[in-house]
């Protein structure tokens, strides 16, 4: 079962989907999207996705930074990252200098902000959105995970390698939310469901035990 594979790589299907994503987006960058930064979850499959889909941008000098705030939700082996030393050796193109040194810990008191609970995940999503909102770049690509993006960040479903485009709403009481472009309501590749879920739906509360 894939859930028991630690920090798995992309499958052959996943690699093909990334190439489809690249074909879809490359004609629009920079004409429609003035990309200034790529932010990626520091997990093998998301880094591979970023390099396959956006390698051309990286070669042209667009920086790619790993960020622990965008990792997946659960504590399963498949959703827990590798050591930073291993990732740095595998992916020298990626800037890991901004990754929280507690990564990939999600279970100790030191890693509590990455715990698999509703409160921690929603708080982490808000912290990550706040950082993006305050960055100077006009357009930022984020390569993250469907579970975190749906339940913590946006409420929208993401099929593998599909994408959505958002603007920020004006923050209210230091709460950050997104407004999606009409052109990606079914995903930019048309692969994703249009239905939405409430932020935090299905996530365990802090007192959850199993």
PDB file of C-alpha atoms in Angstrom:
ATOM      1  CA  UNK A   1       0.000   0.000   0.000  1.00  0.00           C
ATOM      2  CA  UNK A   2       1.387   3.396  -0.972  1.00  0.00           C
ATOM      3  CA  UNK A   3       0.503   4.874   2.412  1.00  0.00           C
ATOM      4  CA  UNK A   4       3.261   2.799   3.994  1.00  0.00           C
ATOM      5  CA  UNK A   5       5.991   3.970   1.585  1.00  0.00           C
ATOM      6  CA  UNK A   6       8.087   6.699   3.246  1.00  0.00           C
ATOM      7  CA  UNK A   7       8.134   9.956   1.253  1.00  0.00           C
ATOM      8  CA  UNK A   8       7.416   8.235  -2.093  1.00  0.00           C
ATOM      9  CA  UNK A   9       8.541   9.330  -5.528  1.00  0.00           C
ATOM     10  CA  UNK A  10       6.203  10.177  -8.384  1.00  0.00           C
ATOM     11  CA  UNK A  11       4.812   7.231 -10.319  1.00  0.00           C
ATOM     12  CA  UNK A  12       5.154   7.031 -14.094  1.00  0.00           C
ATOM     13  CA  UNK A  13       1.564   8.263 -14.333  1.00  0.00           C
ATOM     14  CA  UNK A  14       2.423  11.180 -12.070  1.00  0.00           C
ATOM     15  CA  UNK A  15       5.353  12.084 -14.285  1.00  0.00           C
ATOM     16  CA  UNK A  16       3.125  12.064 -17.370  1.00  0.00           C
ATOM     17  CA  UNK A  17       0.615  14.283 -15.580  1.00  0.00           C
ATOM     18  CA  UNK A  18       3.398  16.730 -14.733  1.00  0.00           C
ATOM     19  CA  UNK A  19       4.386  16.911 -18.382  1.00  0.00           C
ATOM     20  CA  UNK A  20       0.755  17.687 -19.251  1.00  0.00           C
ATOM     21  CA  UNK A  21       0.825  20.459 -16.662  1.00  0.00           C
ATOM     22  CA  UNK A  22       4.015  21.859 -18.161  1.00  0.00           C
ATOM     23  CA  UNK A  23       2.527  21.894 -21.670  1.00  0.00           C
ATOM     24  CA  UNK A  24      -0.602  23.660 -20.405  1.00  0.00           C
ATOM     25  CA  UNK A  25       1.197  26.390 -18.478  1.00  0.00           C
ATOM     26  CA  UNK A  26       4.377  27.114 -20.389  1.00  0.00           C
ATOM     27  CA  UNK A  27       2.575  29.049 -23.102  1.00  0.00           C
ATOM     28  CA  UNK A  28       1.042  31.301 -20.452  1.00  0.00           C
ATOM     29  CA  UNK A  29       4.242  32.160 -18.561  1.00  0.00           C
ATOM     30  CA  UNK A  30       5.329  34.941 -18.577  1.00  0.00           C
ATOM     31  CA  UNK A  31       2.688  36.354 -20.959  1.00  0.00           C
ATOM     32  CA  UNK A  32      -0.225  35.904 -18.544  1.00  0.00           C
ATOM     33  CA  UNK A  33       1.549  35.081 -15.292  1.00  0.00           C
ATOM     34  CA  UNK A  34       4.584  37.084 -14.199  1.00  0.00           C
ATOM     35  CA  UNK A  35       6.040  34.375 -11.960  1.00  0.00           C
ATOM     36  CA  UNK A  36       8.659  35.525  -9.469  1.00  0.00           C
ATOM     37  CA  UNK A  37       8.953  32.543  -7.129  1.00  0.00           C
ATOM     38  CA  UNK A  38       8.175  28.834  -6.831  1.00  0.00           C
ATOM     39  CA  UNK A  39       7.351  27.554  -3.338  1.00  0.00           C
ATOM     40  CA  UNK A  40       7.334  23.791  -2.839  1.00  0.00           C
ATOM     41  CA  UNK A  41       6.513  21.353  -0.074  1.00  0.00           C
ATOM     42  CA  UNK A  42       9.813  19.688   0.961  1.00  0.00           C
ATOM     43  CA  UNK A  43       8.656  16.204   0.020  1.00  0.00           C
ATOM     44  CA  UNK A  44      10.034  14.125  -2.809  1.00  0.00           C
ATOM     45  CA  UNK A  45       6.894  13.910  -4.960  1.00  0.00           C
ATOM     46  CA  UNK A  46       6.161  17.646  -4.786  1.00  0.00           C
ATOM     47  CA  UNK A  47       9.760  18.581  -5.531  1.00  0.00           C
ATOM     48  CA  UNK A  48       9.769  16.206  -8.497  1.00  0.00           C
ATOM     49  CA  UNK A  49       6.499  17.758  -9.656  1.00  0.00           C
ATOM     50  CA  UNK A  50       7.972  21.246  -9.466  1.00  0.00           C
ATOM     51  CA  UNK A  51      11.130  20.284 -11.336  1.00  0.00           C
ATOM     52  CA  UNK A  52       9.259  18.415 -14.084  1.00  0.00           C
ATOM     53  CA  UNK A  53       6.568  21.043 -14.574  1.00  0.00           C
ATOM     54  CA  UNK A  54       8.586  24.211 -13.991  1.00  0.00           C
ATOM     55  CA  UNK A  55      12.181  23.232 -14.689  1.00  0.00           C
ATOM     56  CA  UNK A  56      12.305  25.695 -17.567  1.00  0.00           C
ATOM     57  CA  UNK A  57      11.488  28.575 -15.235  1.00  0.00           C
ATOM     58  CA  UNK A  58      14.130  27.436 -12.750  1.00  0.00           C
ATOM     59  CA  UNK A  59      16.720  27.281 -15.534  1.00  0.00           C
ATOM     60  CA  UNK A  60      15.834  30.894 -16.383  1.00  0.00           C
ATOM     61  CA  UNK A  61      16.570  31.978 -12.827  1.00  0.00           C
ATOM     62  CA  UNK A  62      13.186  31.822 -11.076  1.00  0.00           C
ATOM     63  CA  UNK A  63      14.038  30.762  -7.492  1.00  0.00           C
ATOM     64  CA  UNK A  64      12.524  27.617  -6.002  1.00  0.00           C
ATOM     65  CA  UNK A  65      12.235  27.512  -2.213  1.00  0.00           C
ATOM     66  CA  UNK A  66      11.118  24.592  -0.059  1.00  0.00           C
ATOM     67  CA  UNK A  67       8.761  25.450   2.801  1.00  0.00           C
ATOM     68  CA  UNK A  68       7.601  23.067   5.550  1.00  0.00           C
ATOM     69  CA  UNK A  69       4.322  24.928   5.905  1.00  0.00           C
ATOM     70  CA  UNK A  70       3.072  23.439   2.630  1.00  0.00           C
ATOM     71  CA  UNK A  71       3.644  19.748   3.490  1.00  0.00           C
ATOM     72  CA  UNK A  72       0.818  17.206   3.603  1.00  0.00           C
ATOM     73  CA  UNK A  73      -1.481  16.689   6.593  1.00  0.00           C
ATOM     74  CA  UNK A  74      -1.117  13.210   8.007  1.00  0.00           C
ATOM     75  CA  UNK A  75       1.560  11.403   9.985  1.00  0.00           C
ATOM     76  CA  UNK A  76       1.531   8.377   7.660  1.00  0.00           C
ATOM     77  CA  UNK A  77       4.913   7.441   6.162  1.00  0.00           C
ATOM     78  CA  UNK A  78       3.760   8.628   2.718  1.00  0.00           C
ATOM     79  CA  UNK A  79       2.973  12.073   4.143  1.00  0.00           C
ATOM     80  CA  UNK A  80       6.115  12.431   6.253  1.00  0.00           C
ATOM     81  CA  UNK A  81       9.181  13.944   4.625  1.00  0.00           C
ATOM     82  CA  UNK A  82      12.766  12.769   4.381  1.00  0.00           C
ATOM     83  CA  UNK A  83      15.658  14.350   6.250  1.00  0.00           C
ATOM     84  CA  UNK A  84      16.855  17.697   4.962  1.00  0.00           C
ATOM     85  CA  UNK A  85      20.328  16.246   4.371  1.00  0.00           C
ATOM     86  CA  UNK A  86      18.845  13.637   2.027  1.00  0.00           C
ATOM     87  CA  UNK A  87      16.698  16.204   0.206  1.00  0.00           C
ATOM     88  CA  UNK A  88      19.603  18.603  -0.257  1.00  0.00           C
ATOM     89  CA  UNK A  89      21.679  15.820  -1.807  1.00  0.00           C
ATOM     90  CA  UNK A  90      18.851  14.738  -4.117  1.00  0.00           C
ATOM     91  CA  UNK A  91      17.743  18.210  -5.225  1.00  0.00           C
ATOM     92  CA  UNK A  92      20.617  20.730  -5.277  1.00  0.00           C
ATOM     93  CA  UNK A  93      18.488  23.077  -7.436  1.00  0.00           C
ATOM     94  CA  UNK A  94      16.153  23.745  -4.504  1.00  0.00           C
ATOM     95  CA  UNK A  95      16.754  26.312  -1.763  1.00  0.00           C
ATOM     96  CA  UNK A  96      16.166  24.554   1.560  1.00  0.00           C
ATOM     97  CA  UNK A  97      17.500  27.393   3.705  1.00  0.00           C
ATOM     98  CA  UNK A  98      13.985  28.532   4.682  1.00  0.00           C
ATOM     99  CA  UNK A  99      12.738  25.103   5.838  1.00  0.00           C
ATOM    100  CA  UNK A 100      11.871  24.889   9.525  1.00  0.00           C
ATOM    101  CA  UNK A 101      14.706  22.796  11.041  1.00  0.00           C
ATOM    102  CA  UNK A 102      12.145  20.700  12.947  1.00  0.00           C
ATOM    103  CA  UNK A 103      11.027  19.183   9.610  1.00  0.00           C
ATOM    104  CA  UNK A 104       9.984  16.383   9.064  1.00  0.00           C
ATOM    105  CA  UNK A 105       8.844  15.959  12.691  1.00  0.00           C
ATOM    106  CA  UNK A 106       5.066  16.135  13.202  1.00  0.00           C
ATOM    107  CA  UNK A 107       4.629  14.203  16.440  1.00  0.00           C
ATOM    108  CA  UNK A 108       6.937  15.606  19.121  1.00  0.00           C
ATOM    109  CA  UNK A 109       6.247  18.819  21.079  1.00  0.00           C
ATOM    110  CA  UNK A 110       8.787  20.567  18.833  1.00  0.00           C
ATOM    111  CA  UNK A 111       6.811  19.572  15.727  1.00  0.00           C
ATOM    112  CA  UNK A 112       3.368  20.315  17.174  1.00  0.00           C
ATOM    113  CA  UNK A 113       2.639  23.062  14.626  1.00  0.00           C
ATOM    114  CA  UNK A 114       2.646  20.338  11.929  1.00  0.00           C
ATOM    115  CA  UNK A 115       0.440  17.904  13.851  1.00  0.00           C
ATOM    116  CA  UNK A 116      -2.443  16.102  12.176  1.00  0.00           C
ATOM    117  CA  UNK A 117      -5.196  18.066  13.905  1.00  0.00           C
ATOM    118  CA  UNK A 118      -7.749  20.552  12.649  1.00  0.00           C
ATOM    119  CA  UNK A 119      -6.376  23.379  14.757  1.00  0.00           C
ATOM    120  CA  UNK A 120      -2.752  22.827  13.748  1.00  0.00           C
ATOM    121  CA  UNK A 121      -3.473  22.396  10.034  1.00  0.00           C
ATOM    122  CA  UNK A 122      -5.757  25.418   9.734  1.00  0.00           C
ATOM    123  CA  UNK A 123      -3.292  27.526  11.715  1.00  0.00           C
ATOM    124  CA  UNK A 124      -0.422  26.340   9.519  1.00  0.00           C
ATOM    125  CA  UNK A 125      -2.409  27.181   6.397  1.00  0.00           C
ATOM    126  CA  UNK A 126      -3.108  30.673   7.691  1.00  0.00           C
ATOM    127  CA  UNK A 127       0.566  31.195   8.551  1.00  0.00           C
ATOM    128  CA  UNK A 128       1.567  30.047   5.070  1.00  0.00           C
ATOM    129  CA  UNK A 129      -0.990  32.284   3.376  1.00  0.00           C
ATOM    130  CA  UNK A 130       0.088  35.249   5.482  1.00  0.00           C
ATOM    131  CA  UNK A 131       3.677  34.768   4.315  1.00  0.00           C
ATOM    132  CA  UNK A 132       2.596  34.652   0.673  1.00  0.00           C
ATOM    133  CA  UNK A 133       0.390  37.718   1.053  1.00  0.00           C
ATOM    134  CA  UNK A 134       3.318  39.737   2.397  1.00  0.00           C
ATOM    135  CA  UNK A 135       5.817  38.683  -0.251  1.00  0.00           C
ATOM    136  CA  UNK A 136       6.800  41.169  -2.986  1.00  0.00           C
ATOM    137  CA  UNK A 137       6.401  38.875  -6.011  1.00  0.00           C
ATOM    138  CA  UNK A 138       3.429  39.506  -8.285  1.00  0.00           C
ATOM    139  CA  UNK A 139       2.720  35.823  -9.012  1.00  0.00           C
ATOM    140  CA  UNK A 140       3.880  32.819  -6.961  1.00  0.00           C
ATOM    141  CA  UNK A 141       3.574  29.156  -7.892  1.00  0.00           C
ATOM    142  CA  UNK A 142       2.918  26.870  -4.921  1.00  0.00           C
ATOM    143  CA  UNK A 143       3.418  23.115  -5.318  1.00  0.00           C
ATOM    144  CA  UNK A 144       1.713  21.413  -2.397  1.00  0.00           C
ATOM    145  CA  UNK A 145      -0.684  18.516  -1.632  1.00  0.00           C
ATOM    146  CA  UNK A 146      -4.352  17.984  -2.368  1.00  0.00           C
ATOM    147  CA  UNK A 147      -5.342  17.195   1.226  1.00  0.00           C
ATOM    148  CA  UNK A 148      -3.668  20.242   2.739  1.00  0.00           C
ATOM    149  CA  UNK A 149      -4.854  22.559  -0.027  1.00  0.00           C
ATOM    150  CA  UNK A 150      -8.441  21.332   0.241  1.00  0.00           C
ATOM    151  CA  UNK A 151      -8.879  21.031   4.000  1.00  0.00           C
ATOM    152  CA  UNK A 152      -6.517  23.721   5.238  1.00  0.00           C
ATOM    153  CA  UNK A 153      -6.112  26.352   2.534  1.00  0.00           C
ATOM    154  CA  UNK A 154      -8.912  26.723  -0.014  1.00  0.00           C
ATOM    155  CA  UNK A 155     -11.735  24.175   0.340  1.00  0.00           C
ATOM    156  CA  UNK A 156     -11.213  23.115  -3.298  1.00  0.00           C
ATOM    157  CA  UNK A 157     -10.364  19.690  -4.675  1.00  0.00           C
ATOM    158  CA  UNK A 158      -7.147  19.204  -6.625  1.00  0.00           C
ATOM    159  CA  UNK A 159      -6.641  16.246  -8.945  1.00  0.00           C
ATOM    160  CA  UNK A 160      -3.014  15.095  -9.209  1.00  0.00           C
ATOM    161  CA  UNK A 161      -0.961  17.709 -11.132  1.00  0.00           C
ATOM    162  CA  UNK A 162      -3.984  19.933 -11.737  1.00  0.00           C
ATOM    163  CA  UNK A 163      -3.794  23.579 -10.734  1.00  0.00           C
ATOM    164  CA  UNK A 164      -5.939  26.497  -9.687  1.00  0.00           C
ATOM    165  CA  UNK A 165      -5.255  30.229  -9.786  1.00  0.00           C
ATOM    166  CA  UNK A 166      -6.194  32.496  -6.901  1.00  0.00           C
ATOM    167  CA  UNK A 167      -6.030  36.110  -5.870  1.00  0.00           C
ATOM    168  CA  UNK A 168      -6.069  37.131  -2.235  1.00  0.00           C
ATOM    169  CA  UNK A 169      -9.135  38.700  -0.722  1.00  0.00           C
ATOM    170  CA  UNK A 170      -8.410  41.572   1.615  1.00  0.00           C
ATOM    171  CA  UNK A 171      -7.549  40.046   5.012  1.00  0.00           C
ATOM    172  CA  UNK A 172     -10.116  40.442   7.763  1.00  0.00           C
ATOM    173  CA  UNK A 173      -8.980  40.293  11.394  1.00  0.00           C
ATOM    174  CA  UNK A 174      -5.700  38.714  10.238  1.00  0.00           C
ATOM    175  CA  UNK A 175      -7.615  35.933   8.478  1.00  0.00           C
ATOM    176  CA  UNK A 176      -6.549  35.166   4.920  1.00  0.00           C
ATOM    177  CA  UNK A 177      -8.787  33.807   2.172  1.00  0.00           C
ATOM    178  CA  UNK A 178      -8.576  33.283  -1.574  1.00  0.00           C
ATOM    179  CA  UNK A 179     -10.727  34.118  -4.598  1.00  0.00           C
ATOM    180  CA  UNK A 180     -10.355  31.693  -7.470  1.00  0.00           C
ATOM    181  CA  UNK A 181     -10.192  32.704 -11.114  1.00  0.00           C
ATOM    182  CA  UNK A 182     -13.260  31.600 -13.065  1.00  0.00           C
ATOM    183  CA  UNK A 183     -10.997  29.951 -15.644  1.00  0.00           C
ATOM    184  CA  UNK A 184      -9.868  27.276 -13.171  1.00  0.00           C
ATOM    185  CA  UNK A 185     -13.134  26.375 -11.408  1.00  0.00           C
ATOM    186  CA  UNK A 186     -12.722  22.793 -12.654  1.00  0.00           C
ATOM    187  CA  UNK A 187      -8.944  23.036 -12.423  1.00  0.00           C
ATOM    188  CA  UNK A 188      -6.671  24.548 -15.032  1.00  0.00           C
ATOM    189  CA  UNK A 189      -6.481  21.171 -16.774  1.00  0.00           C
ATOM    190  CA  UNK A 190     -10.181  20.491 -16.222  1.00  0.00           C
ATOM    191  CA  UNK A 191      -9.451  17.438 -14.083  1.00  0.00           C
ATOM    192  CA  UNK A 192     -10.752  18.587 -10.680  1.00  0.00           C
ATOM    193  CA  UNK A 193     -14.172  18.690  -9.051  1.00  0.00           C
ATOM    194  CA  UNK A 194     -15.897  22.045  -8.797  1.00  0.00           C
ATOM    195  CA  UNK A 195     -17.558  21.258  -5.468  1.00  0.00           C
ATOM    196  CA  UNK A 196     -15.985  22.643  -2.303  1.00  0.00           C
ATOM    197  CA  UNK A 197     -15.736  21.665   1.361  1.00  0.00           C
ATOM    198  CA  UNK A 198     -15.544  23.834   4.490  1.00  0.00           C
ATOM    199  CA  UNK A 199     -12.031  24.568   5.696  1.00  0.00           C
ATOM    200  CA  UNK A 200     -11.099  22.022   8.348  1.00  0.00           C
ATOM    201  CA  UNK A 201     -13.754  19.470   7.367  1.00  0.00           C
ATOM    202  CA  UNK A 202     -12.837  15.916   8.309  1.00  0.00           C
ATOM    203  CA  UNK A 203      -9.754  16.828  10.317  1.00  0.00           C
ATOM    204  CA  UNK A 204      -9.367  15.483  13.872  1.00  0.00           C
ATOM    205  CA  UNK A 205      -9.671  17.859  16.797  1.00  0.00           C
ATOM    206  CA  UNK A 206      -6.727  18.421  19.135  1.00  0.00           C
ATOM    207  CA  UNK A 207      -8.006  15.899  21.646  1.00  0.00           C
ATOM    208  CA  UNK A 208      -8.324  13.182  18.988  1.00  0.00           C
ATOM    209  CA  UNK A 209      -6.631   9.911  19.815  1.00  0.00           C
ATOM    210  CA  UNK A 210      -6.383   6.733  17.788  1.00  0.00           C
TER     211      UNK A 210
END
